[in-house]
Coordinates of C-alpha atoms in Angstrom, one line a residue:
M1 CA -58.9 -39.5 -23.1
D2 CA -59.1 -40.3 -19.3
P3 CA -59.1 -44.5 -19.1
L4 CA -62.1 -44.4 -16.9
Q5 CA -64.4 -41.9 -18.5
F6 CA -66.5 -44.5 -19.6
L7 CA -67.3 -46.2 -16.6
V8 CA -67.4 -43.4 -14.0
P9 CA -68.8 -40.0 -15.1
L10 CA -65.4 -37.7 -14.3
G11 CA -66.7 -34.3 -14.8
W12 CA -67.3 -33.4 -11.4
L13 CA -63.9 -35.0 -10.3
S14 CA -62.0 -32.7 -12.3
A15 CA -63.9 -29.6 -10.4
V16 CA -63.1 -31.3 -6.9
G17 CA -60.0 -33.0 -7.9
P18 CA -57.2 -30.2 -6.9
A19 CA -58.8 -29.8 -3.6
L20 CA -59.1 -33.6 -2.4
P21 CA -55.5 -34.2 -1.0
Y22 CA -56.4 -31.2 1.4
A23 CA -59.5 -32.4 2.1
I24 CA -58.1 -36.1 3.1
F25 CA -55.2 -34.1 5.0
V26 CA -57.6 -32.4 7.2
M27 CA -59.9 -35.7 7.6
T28 CA -56.6 -37.2 8.4
V29 CA -55.6 -34.5 11.3
G30 CA -59.4 -34.9 12.6
N31 CA -59.2 -38.5 13.0
L32 CA -56.0 -38.2 14.9
A33 CA -58.1 -35.5 17.0
T34 CA -61.0 -37.7 17.4
R35 CA -58.9 -40.8 18.1
H36 CA -57.2 -38.9 21.2
L37 CA -60.6 -38.0 22.7
A38 CA -62.3 -41.7 21.9
H39 CA -59.3 -42.8 23.9
R40 CA -60.2 -40.4 27.0
R41 CA -63.8 -41.8 26.3
H42 CA -62.9 -45.5 26.4
V43 CA -60.7 -44.7 29.7
E44 CA -63.5 -43.4 31.2
Q45 CA -66.1 -45.8 30.1
G46 CA -63.6 -48.9 31.2
Q47 CA -63.5 -47.5 34.9
D48 CA -67.1 -47.2 34.9
A49 CA -68.7 -50.3 33.0
D50 CA -67.4 -53.3 31.6
S51 CA -67.4 -52.5 27.6
V52 CA -66.2 -49.4 25.9
D53 CA -68.7 -48.1 22.8
A54 CA -67.2 -47.0 19.4
Y55 CA -66.9 -43.0 19.6
T56 CA -69.3 -41.7 16.9
P57 CA -67.1 -38.7 15.4
H58 CA -64.0 -41.2 15.2
V59 CA -66.3 -43.7 13.5
F60 CA -67.2 -40.6 11.3
T61 CA -63.7 -39.7 10.6
N62 CA -62.8 -43.3 9.5
V63 CA -65.6 -44.0 7.1
G64 CA -65.0 -40.3 5.8
L65 CA -61.2 -41.4 5.2
V66 CA -62.0 -44.4 3.4
L67 CA -64.9 -43.0 1.1
L68 CA -62.3 -39.9 0.4
S69 CA -59.5 -42.7 -0.5
F70 CA -61.7 -44.4 -3.0
V71 CA -62.5 -41.0 -4.5
F72 CA -58.8 -40.1 -4.9
I73 CA -58.3 -43.5 -6.5
L74 CA -60.6 -41.7 -9.6
G75 CA -58.2 -38.9 -10.0
S76 CA -54.9 -40.4 -9.3
P77 CA -55.2 -44.4 -9.6
V78 CA -51.4 -45.3 -8.0
R79 CA -51.4 -42.8 -5.1
G80 CA -54.9 -43.2 -4.2
T81 CA -54.9 -47.0 -4.3
I82 CA -51.4 -47.1 -1.9
L83 CA -53.5 -44.3 0.3
S84 CA -56.9 -46.9 0.2
I85 CA -54.5 -49.8 1.8
L86 CA -53.0 -47.6 4.3
V87 CA -56.6 -46.2 5.1
L88 CA -58.1 -49.6 5.4
A89 CA -55.4 -50.7 7.2
M90 CA -56.0 -48.2 10.1
F91 CA -59.6 -48.7 9.5
I92 CA -59.2 -52.7 10.3
A93 CA -56.5 -51.8 13.3
D94 CA -59.1 -49.5 14.8
F95 CA -61.7 -52.3 14.7
F96 CA -59.5 -54.8 16.3
E97 CA -58.1 -52.0 19.1
L98 CA -61.9 -51.3 19.7
E99 CA -62.2 -55.2 20.5
A100 CA -59.1 -55.2 22.4
R101 CA -60.3 -52.1 24.7
N102 CA -63.3 -54.4 25.2
V103 CA -61.6 -57.1 26.6
E104 CA -59.4 -54.8 29.0
A105 CA -62.8 -53.3 30.5
R106 CA -64.2 -56.6 30.8
N107 CA -61.5 -58.2 32.9
D108 CA -60.7 -55.0 34.8
M109 CA -57.3 -54.1 33.3
E110 CA -56.2 -50.8 32.6
I111 CA -57.4 -49.5 29.4
E112 CA -54.4 -49.0 27.2
A113 CA -53.6 -46.8 24.3
P114 CA -54.5 -48.0 20.5
K115 CA -51.0 -48.4 19.6
S116 CA -51.3 -49.8 16.3
S117 CA -54.0 -47.5 15.5
I118 CA -52.2 -44.4 16.1
A119 CA -49.0 -45.6 14.2
A120 CA -51.5 -46.4 10.7
S121 CA -52.8 -42.9 11.4
L122 CA -49.6 -41.5 11.4
V123 CA -48.3 -43.2 8.4
V124 CA -51.7 -42.2 6.8
L125 CA -50.5 -38.5 8.1
V126 CA -47.2 -38.9 6.5
W127 CA -48.4 -39.9 3.4
T128 CA -51.6 -37.6 2.8
S129 CA -49.1 -34.6 3.9
Y130 CA -46.6 -35.7 1.3
F131 CA -49.6 -34.7 -1.0
A132 CA -51.3 -31.5 0.4
L133 CA -48.3 -29.7 1.6
F134 CA -45.8 -30.7 -1.2
F135 CA -45.6 -27.0 -1.7
V136 CA -43.6 -25.9 1.3
I137 CA -41.0 -28.7 0.4
E138 CA -41.0 -28.6 -3.6
G139 CA -38.1 -26.1 -3.8
I140 CA -35.6 -27.9 -2.1
W141 CA -36.8 -31.6 -3.5
N142 CA -36.7 -30.3 -7.0
Q143 CA -33.0 -29.7 -6.1
F144 CA -32.0 -33.0 -4.7
V145 CA -34.3 -35.3 -6.7
V146 CA -33.9 -35.2 -10.6
A147 CA -37.2 -36.8 -11.9

């Protein structure tokens, strides 16, 4: 018996559950790509105007990662909670980095790369790649780690 079966109907999750780590991994890679494109756009906007706007595809990948990590909690509570904490930290870092880019644009400073957001994204990438790509290192892992 699943402990959450009375709170949330989990029938659909058993169908999508095995593909969820791969979807989260793809969304994480997409988030890194849109982060790079957003930074290029912010640099262009900072040279032309006194503020920078949020890059819509990047906002989509951020919100998508938050939602997917919450869905991942239903299937895997511990790993999903850790992932959700990492994704929320990345989401908050993105918010503050956008505000920092606005301050740089208003004061005619050079637009810097969002270093804390990049670091948080890389941590999320490492965590998601562990789940999605574990089959690559599974043989070596099982030789050295006794569970």
